[in-house]
JSON list of C-alpha atoms in Angstrom, two decimals:
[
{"chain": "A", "resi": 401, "resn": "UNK", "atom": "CA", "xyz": [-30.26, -1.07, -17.57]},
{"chain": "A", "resi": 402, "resn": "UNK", "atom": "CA", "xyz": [-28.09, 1.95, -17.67]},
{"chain": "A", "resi": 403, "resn": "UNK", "atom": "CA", "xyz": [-29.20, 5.48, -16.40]},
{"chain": "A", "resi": 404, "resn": "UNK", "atom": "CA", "xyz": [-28.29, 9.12, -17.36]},
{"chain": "A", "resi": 405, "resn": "UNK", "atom": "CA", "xyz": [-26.10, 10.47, -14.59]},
{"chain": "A", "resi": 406, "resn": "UNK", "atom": "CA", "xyz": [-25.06, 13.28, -15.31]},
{"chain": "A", "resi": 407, "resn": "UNK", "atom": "CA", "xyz": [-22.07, 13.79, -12.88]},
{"chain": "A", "resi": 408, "resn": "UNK", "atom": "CA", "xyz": [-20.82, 10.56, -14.71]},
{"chain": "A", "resi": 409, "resn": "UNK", "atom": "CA", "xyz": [-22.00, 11.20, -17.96]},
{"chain": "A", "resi": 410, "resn": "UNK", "atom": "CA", "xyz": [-21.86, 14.50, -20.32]},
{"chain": "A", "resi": 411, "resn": "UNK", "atom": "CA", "xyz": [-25.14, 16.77, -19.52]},
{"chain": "A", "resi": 412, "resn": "UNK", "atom": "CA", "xyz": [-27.54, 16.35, -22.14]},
{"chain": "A", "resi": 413, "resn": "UNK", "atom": "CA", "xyz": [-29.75, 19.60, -22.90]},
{"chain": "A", "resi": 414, "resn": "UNK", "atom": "CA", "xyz": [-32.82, 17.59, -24.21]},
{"chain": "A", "resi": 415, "resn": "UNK", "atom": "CA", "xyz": [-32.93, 15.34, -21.25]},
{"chain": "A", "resi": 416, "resn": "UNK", "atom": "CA", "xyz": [-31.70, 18.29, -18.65]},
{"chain": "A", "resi": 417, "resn": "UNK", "atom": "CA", "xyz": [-35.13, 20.39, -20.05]},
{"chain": "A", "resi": 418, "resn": "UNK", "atom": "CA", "xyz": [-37.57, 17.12, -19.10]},
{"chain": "A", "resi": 419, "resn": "UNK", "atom": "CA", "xyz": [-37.19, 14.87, -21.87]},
{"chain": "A", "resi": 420, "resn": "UNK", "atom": "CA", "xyz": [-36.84, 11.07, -20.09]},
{"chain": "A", "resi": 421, "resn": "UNK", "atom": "CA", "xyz": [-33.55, 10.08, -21.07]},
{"chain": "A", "resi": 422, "resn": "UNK", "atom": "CA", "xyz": [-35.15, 6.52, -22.63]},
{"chain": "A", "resi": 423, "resn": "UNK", "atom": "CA", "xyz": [-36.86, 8.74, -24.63]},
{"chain": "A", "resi": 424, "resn": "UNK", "atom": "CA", "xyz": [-33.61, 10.43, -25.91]},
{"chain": "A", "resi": 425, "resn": "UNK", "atom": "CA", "xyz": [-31.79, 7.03, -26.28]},
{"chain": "A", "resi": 426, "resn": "UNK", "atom": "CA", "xyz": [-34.60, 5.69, -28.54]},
{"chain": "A", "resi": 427, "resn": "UNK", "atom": "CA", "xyz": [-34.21, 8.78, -30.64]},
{"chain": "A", "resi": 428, "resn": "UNK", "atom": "CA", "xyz": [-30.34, 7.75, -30.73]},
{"chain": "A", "resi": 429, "resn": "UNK", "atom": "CA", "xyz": [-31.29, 4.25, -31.54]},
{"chain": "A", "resi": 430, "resn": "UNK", "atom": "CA", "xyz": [-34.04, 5.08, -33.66]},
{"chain": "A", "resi": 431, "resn": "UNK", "atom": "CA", "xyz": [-35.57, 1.80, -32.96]},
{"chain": "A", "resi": 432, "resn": "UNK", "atom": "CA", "xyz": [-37.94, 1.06, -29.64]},
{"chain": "A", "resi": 433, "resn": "UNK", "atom": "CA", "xyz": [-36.66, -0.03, -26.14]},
{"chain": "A", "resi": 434, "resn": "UNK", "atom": "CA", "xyz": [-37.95, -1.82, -22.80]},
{"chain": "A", "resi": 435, "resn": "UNK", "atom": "CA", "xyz": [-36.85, -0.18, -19.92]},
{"chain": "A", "resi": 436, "resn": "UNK", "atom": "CA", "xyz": [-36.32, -2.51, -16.85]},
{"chain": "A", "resi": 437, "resn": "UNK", "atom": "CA", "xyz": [-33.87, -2.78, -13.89]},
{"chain": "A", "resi": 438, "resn": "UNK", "atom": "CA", "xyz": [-32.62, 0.71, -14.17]},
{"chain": "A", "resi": 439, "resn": "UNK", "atom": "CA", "xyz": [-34.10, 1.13, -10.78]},
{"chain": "A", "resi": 440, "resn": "UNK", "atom": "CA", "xyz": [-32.66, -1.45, -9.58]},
{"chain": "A", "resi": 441, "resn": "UNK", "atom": "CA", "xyz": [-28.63, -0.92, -7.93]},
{"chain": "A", "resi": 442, "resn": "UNK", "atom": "CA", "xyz": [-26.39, -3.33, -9.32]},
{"chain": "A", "resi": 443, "resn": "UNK", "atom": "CA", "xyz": [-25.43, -4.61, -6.02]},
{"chain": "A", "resi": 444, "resn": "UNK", "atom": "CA", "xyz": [-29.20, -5.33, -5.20]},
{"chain": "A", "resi": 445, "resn": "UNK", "atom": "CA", "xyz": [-29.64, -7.22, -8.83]},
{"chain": "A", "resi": 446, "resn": "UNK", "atom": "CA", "xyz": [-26.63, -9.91, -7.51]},
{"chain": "A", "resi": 447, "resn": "UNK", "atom": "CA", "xyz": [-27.34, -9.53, -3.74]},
{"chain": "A", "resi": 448, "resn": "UNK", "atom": "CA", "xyz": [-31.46, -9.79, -3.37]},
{"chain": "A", "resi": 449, "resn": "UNK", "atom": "CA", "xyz": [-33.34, -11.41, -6.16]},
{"chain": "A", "resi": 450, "resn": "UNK", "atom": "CA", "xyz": [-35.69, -13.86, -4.55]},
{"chain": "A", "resi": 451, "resn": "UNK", "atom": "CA", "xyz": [-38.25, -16.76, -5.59]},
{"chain": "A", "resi": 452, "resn": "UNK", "atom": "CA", "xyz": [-42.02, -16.14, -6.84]},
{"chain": "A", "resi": 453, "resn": "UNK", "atom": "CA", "xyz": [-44.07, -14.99, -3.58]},
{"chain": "A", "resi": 454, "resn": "UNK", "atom": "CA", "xyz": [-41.01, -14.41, -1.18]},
{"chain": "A", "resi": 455, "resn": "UNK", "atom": "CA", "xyz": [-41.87, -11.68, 0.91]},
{"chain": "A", "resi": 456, "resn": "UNK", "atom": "CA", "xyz": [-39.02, -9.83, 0.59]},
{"chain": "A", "resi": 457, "resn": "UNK", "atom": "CA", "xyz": [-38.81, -9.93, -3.24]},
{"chain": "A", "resi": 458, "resn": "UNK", "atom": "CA", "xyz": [-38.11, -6.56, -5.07]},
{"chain": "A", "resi": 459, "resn": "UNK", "atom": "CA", "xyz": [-40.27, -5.04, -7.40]},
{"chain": "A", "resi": 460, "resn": "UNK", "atom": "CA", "xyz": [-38.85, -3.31, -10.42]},
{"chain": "A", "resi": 461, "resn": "UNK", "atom": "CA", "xyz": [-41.43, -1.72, -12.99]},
{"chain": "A", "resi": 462, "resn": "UNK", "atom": "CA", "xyz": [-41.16, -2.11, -16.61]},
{"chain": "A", "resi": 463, "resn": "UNK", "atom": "CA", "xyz": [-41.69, 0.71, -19.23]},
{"chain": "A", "resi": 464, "resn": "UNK", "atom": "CA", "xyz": [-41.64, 0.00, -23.13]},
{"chain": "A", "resi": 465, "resn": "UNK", "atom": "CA", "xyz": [-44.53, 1.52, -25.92]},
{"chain": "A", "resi": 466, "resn": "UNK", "atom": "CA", "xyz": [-45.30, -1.77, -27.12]},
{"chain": "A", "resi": 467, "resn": "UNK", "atom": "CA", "xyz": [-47.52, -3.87, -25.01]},
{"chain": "A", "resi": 468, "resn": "UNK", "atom": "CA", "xyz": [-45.88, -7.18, -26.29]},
{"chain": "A", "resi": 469, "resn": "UNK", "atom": "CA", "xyz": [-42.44, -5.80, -25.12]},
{"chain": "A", "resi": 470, "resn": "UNK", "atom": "CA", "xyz": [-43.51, -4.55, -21.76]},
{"chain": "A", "resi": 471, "resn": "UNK", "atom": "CA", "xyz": [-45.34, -8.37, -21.35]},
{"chain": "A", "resi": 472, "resn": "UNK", "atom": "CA", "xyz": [-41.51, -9.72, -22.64]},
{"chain": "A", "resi": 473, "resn": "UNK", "atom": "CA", "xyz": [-39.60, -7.62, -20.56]},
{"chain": "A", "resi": 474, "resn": "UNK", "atom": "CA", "xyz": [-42.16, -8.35, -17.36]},
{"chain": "A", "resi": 475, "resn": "UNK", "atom": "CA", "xyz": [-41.52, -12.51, -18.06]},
{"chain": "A", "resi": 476, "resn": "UNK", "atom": "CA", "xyz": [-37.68, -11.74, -17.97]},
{"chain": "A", "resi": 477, "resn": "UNK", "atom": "CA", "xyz": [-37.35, -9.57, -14.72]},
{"chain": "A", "resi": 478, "resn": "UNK", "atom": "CA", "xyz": [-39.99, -12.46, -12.81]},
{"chain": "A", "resi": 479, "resn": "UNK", "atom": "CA", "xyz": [-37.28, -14.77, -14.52]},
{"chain": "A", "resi": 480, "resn": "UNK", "atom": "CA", "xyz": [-34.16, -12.67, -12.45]},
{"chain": "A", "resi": 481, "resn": "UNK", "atom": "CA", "xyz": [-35.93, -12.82, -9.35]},
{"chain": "A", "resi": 482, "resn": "UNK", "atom": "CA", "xyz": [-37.83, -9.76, -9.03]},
{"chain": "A", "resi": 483, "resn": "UNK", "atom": "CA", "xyz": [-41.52, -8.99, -9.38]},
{"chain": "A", "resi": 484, "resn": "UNK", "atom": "CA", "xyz": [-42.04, -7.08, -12.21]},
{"chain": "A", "resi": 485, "resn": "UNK", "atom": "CA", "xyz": [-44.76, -3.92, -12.50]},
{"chain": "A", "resi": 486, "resn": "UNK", "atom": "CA", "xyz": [-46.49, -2.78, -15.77]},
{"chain": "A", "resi": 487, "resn": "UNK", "atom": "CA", "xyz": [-44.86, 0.80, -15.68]},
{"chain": "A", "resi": 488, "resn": "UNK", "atom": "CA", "xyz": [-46.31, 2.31, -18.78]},
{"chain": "A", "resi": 489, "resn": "UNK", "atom": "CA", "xyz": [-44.98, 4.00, -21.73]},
{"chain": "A", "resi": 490, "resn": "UNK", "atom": "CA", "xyz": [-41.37, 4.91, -22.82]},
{"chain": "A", "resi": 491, "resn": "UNK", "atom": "CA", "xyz": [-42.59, 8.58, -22.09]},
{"chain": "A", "resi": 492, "resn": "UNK", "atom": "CA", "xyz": [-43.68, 8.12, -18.65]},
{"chain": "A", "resi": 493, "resn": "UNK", "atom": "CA", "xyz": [-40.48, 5.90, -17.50]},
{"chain": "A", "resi": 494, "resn": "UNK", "atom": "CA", "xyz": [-39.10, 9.24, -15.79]},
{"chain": "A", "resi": 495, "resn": "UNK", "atom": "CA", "xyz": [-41.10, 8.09, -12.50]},
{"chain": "A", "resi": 496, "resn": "UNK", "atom": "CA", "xyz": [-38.72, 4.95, -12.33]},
{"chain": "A", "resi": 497, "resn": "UNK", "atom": "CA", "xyz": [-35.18, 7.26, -13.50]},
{"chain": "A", "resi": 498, "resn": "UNK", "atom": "CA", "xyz": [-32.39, 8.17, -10.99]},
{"chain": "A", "resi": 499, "resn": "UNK", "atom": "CA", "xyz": [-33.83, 10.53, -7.97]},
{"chain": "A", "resi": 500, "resn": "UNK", "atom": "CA", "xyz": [-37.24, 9.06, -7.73]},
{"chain": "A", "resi": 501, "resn": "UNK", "atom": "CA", "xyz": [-38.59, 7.26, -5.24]},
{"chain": "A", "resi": 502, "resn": "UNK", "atom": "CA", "xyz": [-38.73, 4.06, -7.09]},
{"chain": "A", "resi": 503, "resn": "UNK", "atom": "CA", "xyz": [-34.98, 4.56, -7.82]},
{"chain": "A", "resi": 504, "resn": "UNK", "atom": "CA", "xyz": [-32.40, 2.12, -5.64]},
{"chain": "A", "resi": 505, "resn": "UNK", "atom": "CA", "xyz": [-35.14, 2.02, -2.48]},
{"chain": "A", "resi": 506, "resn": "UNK", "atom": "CA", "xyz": [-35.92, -1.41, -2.89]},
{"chain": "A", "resi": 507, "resn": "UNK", "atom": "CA", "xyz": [-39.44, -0.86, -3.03]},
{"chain": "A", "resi": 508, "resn": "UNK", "atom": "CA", "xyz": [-41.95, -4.44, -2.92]},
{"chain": "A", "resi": 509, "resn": "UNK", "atom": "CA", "xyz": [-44.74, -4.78, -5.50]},
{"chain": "A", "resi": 510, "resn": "UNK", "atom": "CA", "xyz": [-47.26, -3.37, -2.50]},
{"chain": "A", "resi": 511, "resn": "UNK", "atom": "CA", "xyz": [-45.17, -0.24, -2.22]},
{"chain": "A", "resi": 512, "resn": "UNK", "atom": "CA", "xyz": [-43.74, 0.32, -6.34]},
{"chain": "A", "resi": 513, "resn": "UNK", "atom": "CA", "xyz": [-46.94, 1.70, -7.62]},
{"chain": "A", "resi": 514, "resn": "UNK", "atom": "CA", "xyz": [-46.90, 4.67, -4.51]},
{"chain": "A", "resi": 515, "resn": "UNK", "atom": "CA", "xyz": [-43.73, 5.22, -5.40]},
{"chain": "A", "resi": 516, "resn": "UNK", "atom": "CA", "xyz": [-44.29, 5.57, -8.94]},
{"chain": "A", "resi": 517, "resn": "UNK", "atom": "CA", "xyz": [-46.94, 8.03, -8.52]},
{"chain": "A", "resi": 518, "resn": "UNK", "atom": "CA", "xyz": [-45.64, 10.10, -5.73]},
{"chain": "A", "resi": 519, "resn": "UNK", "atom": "CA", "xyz": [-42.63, 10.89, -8.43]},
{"chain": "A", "resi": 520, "resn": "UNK", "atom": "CA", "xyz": [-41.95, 14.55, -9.42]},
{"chain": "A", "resi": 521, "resn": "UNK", "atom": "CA", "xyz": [-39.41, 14.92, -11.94]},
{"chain": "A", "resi": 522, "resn": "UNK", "atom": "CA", "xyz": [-38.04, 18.57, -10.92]},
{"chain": "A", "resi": 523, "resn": "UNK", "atom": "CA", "xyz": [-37.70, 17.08, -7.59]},
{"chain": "A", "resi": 524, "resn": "UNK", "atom": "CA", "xyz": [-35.99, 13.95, -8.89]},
{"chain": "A", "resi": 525, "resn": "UNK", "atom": "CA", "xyz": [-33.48, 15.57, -10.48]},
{"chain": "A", "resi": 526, "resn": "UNK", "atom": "CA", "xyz": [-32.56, 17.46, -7.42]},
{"chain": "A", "resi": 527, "resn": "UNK", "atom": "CA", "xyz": [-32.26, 14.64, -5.84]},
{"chain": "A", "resi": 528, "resn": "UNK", "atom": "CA", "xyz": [-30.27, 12.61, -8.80]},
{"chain": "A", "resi": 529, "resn": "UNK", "atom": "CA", "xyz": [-27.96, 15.50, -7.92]},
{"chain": "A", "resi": 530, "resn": "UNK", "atom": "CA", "xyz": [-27.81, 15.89, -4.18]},
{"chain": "A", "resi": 531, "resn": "UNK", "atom": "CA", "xyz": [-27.13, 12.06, -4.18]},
{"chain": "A", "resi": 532, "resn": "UNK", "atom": "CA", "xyz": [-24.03, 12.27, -6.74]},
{"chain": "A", "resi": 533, "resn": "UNK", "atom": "CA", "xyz": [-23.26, 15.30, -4.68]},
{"chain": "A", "resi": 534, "resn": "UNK", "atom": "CA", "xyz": [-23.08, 13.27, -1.33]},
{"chain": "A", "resi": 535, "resn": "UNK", "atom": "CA", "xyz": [-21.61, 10.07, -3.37]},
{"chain": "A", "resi": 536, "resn": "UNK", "atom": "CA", "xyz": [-18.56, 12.33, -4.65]},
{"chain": "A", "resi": 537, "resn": "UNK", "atom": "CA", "xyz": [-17.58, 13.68, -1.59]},
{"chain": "A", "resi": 538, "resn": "UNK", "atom": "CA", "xyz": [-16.98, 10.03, -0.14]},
{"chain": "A", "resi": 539, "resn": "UNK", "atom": "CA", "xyz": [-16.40, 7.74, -3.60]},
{"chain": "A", "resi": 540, "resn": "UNK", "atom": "CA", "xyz": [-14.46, 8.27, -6.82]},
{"chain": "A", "resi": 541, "resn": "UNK", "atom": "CA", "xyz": [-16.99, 7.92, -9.45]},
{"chain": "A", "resi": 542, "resn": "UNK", "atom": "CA", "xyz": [-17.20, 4.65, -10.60]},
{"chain": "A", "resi": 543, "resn": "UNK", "atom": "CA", "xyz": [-16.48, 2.92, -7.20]},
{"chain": "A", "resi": 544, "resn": "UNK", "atom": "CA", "xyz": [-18.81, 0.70, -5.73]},
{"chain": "A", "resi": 545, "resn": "UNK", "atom": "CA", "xyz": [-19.50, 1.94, -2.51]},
{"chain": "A", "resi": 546, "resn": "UNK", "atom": "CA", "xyz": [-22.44, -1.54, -1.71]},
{"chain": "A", "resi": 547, "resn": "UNK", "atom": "CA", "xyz": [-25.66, -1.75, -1.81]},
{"chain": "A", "resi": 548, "resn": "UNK", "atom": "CA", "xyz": [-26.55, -0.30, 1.79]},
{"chain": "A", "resi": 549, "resn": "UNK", "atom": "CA", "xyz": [-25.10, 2.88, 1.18]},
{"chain": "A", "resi": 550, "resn": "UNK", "atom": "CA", "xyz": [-26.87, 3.42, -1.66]},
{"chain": "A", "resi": 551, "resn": "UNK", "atom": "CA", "xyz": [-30.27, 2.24, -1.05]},
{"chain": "A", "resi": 552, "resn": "UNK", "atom": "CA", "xyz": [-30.27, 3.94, 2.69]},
{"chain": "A", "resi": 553, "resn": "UNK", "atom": "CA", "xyz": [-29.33, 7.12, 1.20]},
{"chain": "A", "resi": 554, "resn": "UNK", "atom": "CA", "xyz": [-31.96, 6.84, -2.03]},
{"chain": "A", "resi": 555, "resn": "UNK", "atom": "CA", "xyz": [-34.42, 6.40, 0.76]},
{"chain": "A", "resi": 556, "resn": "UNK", "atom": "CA", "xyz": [-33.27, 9.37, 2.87]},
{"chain": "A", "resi": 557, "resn": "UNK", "atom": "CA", "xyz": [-33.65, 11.17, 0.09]},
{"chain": "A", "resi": 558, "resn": "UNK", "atom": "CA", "xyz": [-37.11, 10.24, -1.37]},
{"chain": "A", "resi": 559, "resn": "UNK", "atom": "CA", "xyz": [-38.64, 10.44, 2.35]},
{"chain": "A", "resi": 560, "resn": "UNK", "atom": "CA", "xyz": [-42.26, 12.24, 2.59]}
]
């Protein structure tokens, strides 16, 4: 569930020149991953998962290479309380990483596959970095600052 930050973490060439950084961390692992929740603030995992057909219920999409892990990972996130979305490949998980507009906007399953789409990934990382920019000047990394600060400002950000 974690993300590549890079005002928390080190910068990593590979993934700063447009490799998705679950690419990268498979290469690390050398073994294959699901990708789920990343797009999903903590706060909003504890605060907002709701029951099968609530209308309200978040949408986070799931990226792995293998079909059977994707279909694993999907049964899992329905199992948290969120509705999960068939997101792909490994390789095309950069639509659902920090900056896009499927990233801490709360997006519903009606909504998540726009989203998705509409991402750009120079743009994203601009705004992965205008947000940390904006989050530094009021927080110490690693503080919590809640889940309404971030999602209203992930959704200022990603507005058309």
């Amino acid at each position: 569930t974690s993300n590549y930050i890079p005002a928390r973490d080190e910068r990593i060439a590979s993934i700063e020149n447009g490799k998705t950084d679950s690419v990268w961390v498979t290469e690390q692992l050398g073994r294959p991953i699901a990708k789920a929740w990343n797009s999903i603030y903590s706060a909003t995992l504890e605060e907002m998962g709701r029951p099968t057909g609530h209308p309200e219920r978040i949408s986070a999409p799931v990226a792995a290479d293998r079909k059977r892990d994707r279909q694993v990972t999907m049964a899992l996130v329905e199992e948290t309380g969120f509705d999960a979305y068939d997101a792909g490949t490994i390789a095309d998980s950069w639509r659902q990483q920090c900056g896009s507009p499927a990233y801490c906007t709360e997006v519903t399953l009606i909504d998540l596959p726009k989203a998705l789409a509409s991402a750009d990934l120079a743009r994203s990382r601009r705004r992965q970095d205008l947000f940390f920019e904006i989050y530094e000047e009021r927080f110490e990394i690693g503080t919590n600052p809640g889940r309404e600060f971030v999602v209203q400002l992930s959704k200022i950000l990603n507005a058309s």
